[in-house]
Amino acid sequence: MAHCYWHDALEGAAAGDVVTLTGEEAHHAAVVSRMRRGERVLVSDGRGTLAEGVIDRAERDGVDVVLQHVDAVPAPSPRIGLAQALAKGDRAELAVQASTELGVDAIVPWQARRSVVQWKGERGDKALERWRKVVREAGKQAIRPRLPEVGEVVDTEGLAGLADAWRLVVLDPTAVDSIADVPVDRDVLLVVGPEGGVDPGELERLVAAGAIRARMGDHVLRTSTAGLAGIAALSMRLSRW
C-alpha cells in the first residue's frame, strides 16, 4: 500500500504535473518514512482529489512528485455526520480519530450540559485545532480523498439549529426505535452524549427540533464508541461498505 501525503493545491492537477510536498509532509516522507526517488506515493488535498505519482526528488526541505493519475472523488450523498459531546481524557479524540477512519463526513464538537470538559477561550481554540489535526492524521492513515470538516463547537441550542441541514439522530440506549429504522433519505447527524449521558432537558430540546432517538442493541456504549457503531450501521445501510 502506497503512503499518502497531503498537498493543499491539487485542484485542476493532471497527469504529468509535478507537485512538491513541503513542511511536515516533506519531513514525514523524506525523513520519517525514508521515501526515495522512484517510489510510488499517493497525494490528496482532502477535498476530493486523490493522485498517484512517483517521487522525483526526496529531501527534507521538499519532495517532488510527478503525478501519473489524478482522480476527482465525488462527495458521498447522503452524508453521515457525528456530533460528539466533549469528554474528559482522550475519549472524544479517540472517537474523532476512529470516525474519520470509518468514513464520517462531518464532525461537530458539542458542549453538552453534562460535559466535564469546557472549551472556553484559548483552551477551546487549542482543543479544536487538536481535533482537526487528529482528523488530518487519521485521514492520511485511511487514505481518504475527502476529510471530514470539523466545525466550531456548539451548545445544545446550536445543535438543535442544525436540524434544517441534517436529520438529527440521538443515540439513546433507552429509545424504542432501532438505528436500523432511521430513514436515510437525507444527511444524518449522529448525536453522541458525554459520559453521563444526554441531559433530559437537552434531549427534549433536540426532539422538539425534530431529532429521532435511536438505540443500538441492548448494550450501553461509551461516548468513545457509540458514534463508531452508528457510523458502521449507517455505512452498511447506505452500501458504503
Tab-separated table of N, CA, C and O in Angstrom, residues 186-229:
chain	number	residue	atom	x	y	z
A	186	ARG	N	-31.779	11.492	3.648
A	186	ARG	CA	-31.107	12.794	3.700
A	186	ARG	C	-29.893	12.667	4.613
A	186	ARG	O	-29.666	11.625	5.228
A	187	ASP	N	-29.086	13.712	4.681
A	187	ASP	CA	-27.900	13.693	5.533
A	187	ASP	C	-28.284	13.424	6.980
A	187	ASP	O	-29.260	13.993	7.504
A	188	VAL	N	-27.517	12.535	7.630
A	188	VAL	CA	-27.805	12.121	9.003
A	188	VAL	C	-26.676	12.561	9.928
A	188	VAL	O	-25.499	12.309	9.656
A	189	LEU	N	-27.030	13.236	11.018
A	189	LEU	CA	-26.059	13.648	12.033
A	189	LEU	C	-26.305	12.855	13.303
A	189	LEU	O	-27.317	13.040	13.980
A	190	LEU	N	-25.370	11.941	13.609
A	190	LEU	CA	-25.469	11.143	14.824
A	190	LEU	C	-25.049	11.989	16.016
A	190	LEU	O	-23.986	12.622	16.001
A	191	VAL	N	-25.858	11.999	17.059
A	191	VAL	CA	-25.588	12.806	18.248
A	191	VAL	C	-25.206	11.883	19.392
A	191	VAL	O	-25.991	11.025	19.801
A	192	VAL	N	-23.977	12.068	19.897
A	192	VAL	CA	-23.460	11.215	20.977
A	192	VAL	C	-23.238	12.063	22.225
A	192	VAL	O	-22.537	13.075	22.181
A	193	GLY	N	-23.835	11.639	23.332
A	193	GLY	CA	-23.725	12.386	24.575
A	193	GLY	C	-22.416	12.140	25.298
A	193	GLY	O	-21.613	11.292	24.905
A	194	PRO	N	-22.182	12.874	26.390
A	194	PRO	CA	-20.957	12.713	27.183
A	194	PRO	C	-21.045	11.498	28.100
A	194	PRO	O	-21.993	10.697	28.007
A	195	GLU	N	-20.082	11.373	29.016
A	195	GLU	CA	-20.014	10.198	29.884
A	195	GLU	C	-21.289	9.969	30.682
A	195	GLU	O	-21.726	8.841	30.873
A	196	GLY	N	-21.923	11.037	31.135
A	196	GLY	CA	-23.125	10.899	31.951
A	196	GLY	C	-24.409	10.809	31.164
A	196	GLY	O	-25.505	10.793	31.733
A	197	GLY	N	-24.298	10.727	29.846
A	197	GLY	CA	-25.492	10.645	29.021
A	197	GLY	C	-26.054	12.015	28.694
A	197	GLY	O	-25.603	13.050	29.206
A	198	VAL	N	-27.056	12.041	27.845
A	198	VAL	CA	-27.673	13.298	27.430
A	198	VAL	C	-28.632	13.772	28.513
A	198	VAL	O	-29.482	13.015	28.991
A	199	ASP	N	-28.502	15.023	28.913
A	199	ASP	CA	-29.395	15.610	29.909
A	199	ASP	C	-30.839	15.562	29.402
A	199	ASP	O	-31.090	15.831	28.222
A	200	PRO	N	-31.803	15.202	30.251
A	200	PRO	CA	-33.201	15.097	29.809
A	200	PRO	C	-33.721	16.368	29.146
A	200	PRO	O	-34.460	16.310	28.162
A	201	GLY	N	-33.337	17.512	29.698
A	201	GLY	CA	-33.777	18.770	29.094
A	201	GLY	C	-33.212	18.966	27.708
A	201	GLY	O	-33.900	19.467	26.804
A	202	GLU	N	-31.964	18.579	27.525
A	202	GLU	CA	-31.350	18.679	26.202
A	202	GLU	C	-32.014	17.717	25.224
A	202	GLU	O	-32.248	18.057	24.063
A	203	LEU	N	-32.300	16.519	25.693
A	203	LEU	CA	-32.956	15.536	24.836
A	203	LEU	C	-34.324	16.058	24.388
A	203	LEU	O	-34.690	15.948	23.205
A	204	GLU	N	-35.038	16.659	25.312
A	204	GLU	CA	-36.348	17.226	24.983
A	204	GLU	C	-36.216	18.328	23.931
A	204	GLU	O	-37.020	18.404	22.997
A	205	ARG	N	-35.185	19.171	24.082
A	205	ARG	CA	-34.982	20.259	23.118
A	205	ARG	C	-34.647	19.717	21.733
A	205	ARG	O	-35.153	20.208	20.710
A	206	LEU	N	-33.807	18.703	21.671
A	206	LEU	CA	-33.413	18.140	20.382
A	206	LEU	C	-34.585	17.444	19.700
A	206	LEU	O	-34.770	17.562	18.490
A	207	VAL	N	-35.384	16.729	20.482
A	207	VAL	CA	-36.565	16.066	19.922
A	207	VAL	C	-37.557	17.106	19.399
A	207	VAL	O	-38.167	16.936	18.341
A	208	ALA	N	-37.696	18.204	20.137
A	208	ALA	CA	-38.598	19.270	19.690
A	208	ALA	C	-38.129	19.866	18.365
A	208	ALA	O	-38.944	20.344	17.560
A	209	ALA	N	-36.815	19.822	18.122
A	209	ALA	CA	-36.270	20.335	16.868
A	209	ALA	C	-36.409	19.333	15.728
A	209	ALA	O	-36.090	19.653	14.582
A	210	GLY	N	-36.874	18.112	16.044
A	210	GLY	CA	-37.069	17.107	15.014
A	210	GLY	C	-36.145	15.913	15.103
A	210	GLY	O	-36.169	15.046	14.225
A	211	ALA	N	-35.341	15.855	16.168
A	211	ALA	CA	-34.401	14.743	16.307
A	211	ALA	C	-35.131	13.429	16.552
A	211	ALA	O	-36.206	13.394	17.167
A	212	ILE	N	-34.523	12.351	16.072
A	212	ILE	CA	-35.017	10.994	16.304
A	212	ILE	C	-34.128	10.334	17.348
A	212	ILE	O	-32.910	10.472	17.309
A	213	ARG	N	-34.728	9.647	18.297
A	213	ARG	CA	-33.960	8.861	19.259
A	213	ARG	C	-33.816	7.443	18.718
A	213	ARG	O	-34.782	6.858	18.233
A	214	ALA	N	-32.611	6.890	18.807
A	214	ALA	CA	-32.383	5.542	18.283
A	214	ALA	C	-31.418	4.784	19.187
A	214	ALA	O	-30.464	5.347	19.713
A	215	ARG	N	-31.691	3.508	19.369
A	215	ARG	CA	-30.815	2.651	20.172
A	215	ARG	C	-30.037	1.724	19.250
A	215	ARG	O	-30.380	1.510	18.095
A	216	MET	N	-28.973	1.154	19.810
A	216	MET	CA	-28.155	0.200	19.059
A	216	MET	C	-27.980	-1.049	19.910
A	216	MET	O	-27.022	-1.189	20.673
A	217	GLY	N	-28.969	-1.919	19.844
A	217	GLY	CA	-28.908	-3.148	20.616
A	217	GLY	C	-29.256	-2.930	22.074
A	217	GLY	O	-29.785	-1.894	22.469
A	218	ASP	N	-28.926	-3.918	22.891
A	218	ASP	CA	-29.295	-3.888	24.300
A	218	ASP	C	-28.193	-3.373	25.209
A	218	ASP	O	-28.389	-3.253	26.418
A	219	HIS	N	-27.026	-3.056	24.662
A	219	HIS	CA	-25.899	-2.666	25.495
A	219	HIS	C	-25.719	-1.153	25.509
A	219	HIS	O	-26.038	-0.461	24.532
A	220	VAL	N	-25.203	-0.651	26.613
A	220	VAL	CA	-24.902	0.777	26.734
A	220	VAL	C	-23.447	0.985	26.314
A	220	VAL	O	-22.531	0.427	26.907
A	221	LEU	N	-23.248	1.786	25.269
A	221	LEU	CA	-21.907	2.019	24.740
A	221	LEU	C	-21.302	3.290	25.328
A	221	LEU	O	-22.019	4.209	25.713
A	222	ARG	N	-19.992	3.340	25.369
A	222	ARG	CA	-19.285	4.528	25.849
A	222	ARG	C	-19.387	5.662	24.831
A	222	ARG	O	-19.653	5.426	23.643
A	223	THR	N	-19.111	6.870	25.312
A	223	THR	CA	-19.128	8.022	24.402
A	223	THR	C	-18.087	7.888	23.310
A	223	THR	O	-18.247	8.443	22.222
A	224	SER	N	-17.015	7.145	23.569
A	224	SER	CA	-15.964	6.980	22.569
A	224	SER	C	-16.283	5.920	21.526
A	224	SER	O	-15.611	5.845	20.497
A	225	THR	N	-17.306	5.102	21.761
A	225	THR	CA	-17.607	4.017	20.822
A	225	THR	C	-19.010	4.075	20.223
A	225	THR	O	-19.248	3.475	19.173
A	226	ALA	N	-19.914	4.801	20.849
A	226	ALA	CA	-21.298	4.828	20.368
A	226	ALA	C	-21.387	5.363	18.938
A	226	ALA	O	-22.051	4.784	18.073
A	227	GLY	N	-20.713	6.474	18.683
A	227	GLY	CA	-20.759	7.050	17.356
A	227	GLY	C	-20.169	6.138	16.297
A	227	GLY	O	-20.650	6.083	15.164
A	228	LEU	N	-19.123	5.402	16.679
A	228	LEU	CA	-18.475	4.499	15.728
A	228	LEU	C	-19.433	3.391	15.307
A	228	LEU	O	-19.514	3.039	14.125
A	229	ALA	N	-20.161	2.853	16.277
A	229	ALA	CA	-21.136	1.812	15.955
A	229	ALA	C	-22.233	2.368	15.054
A	229	ALA	O	-22.684	1.705	14.112
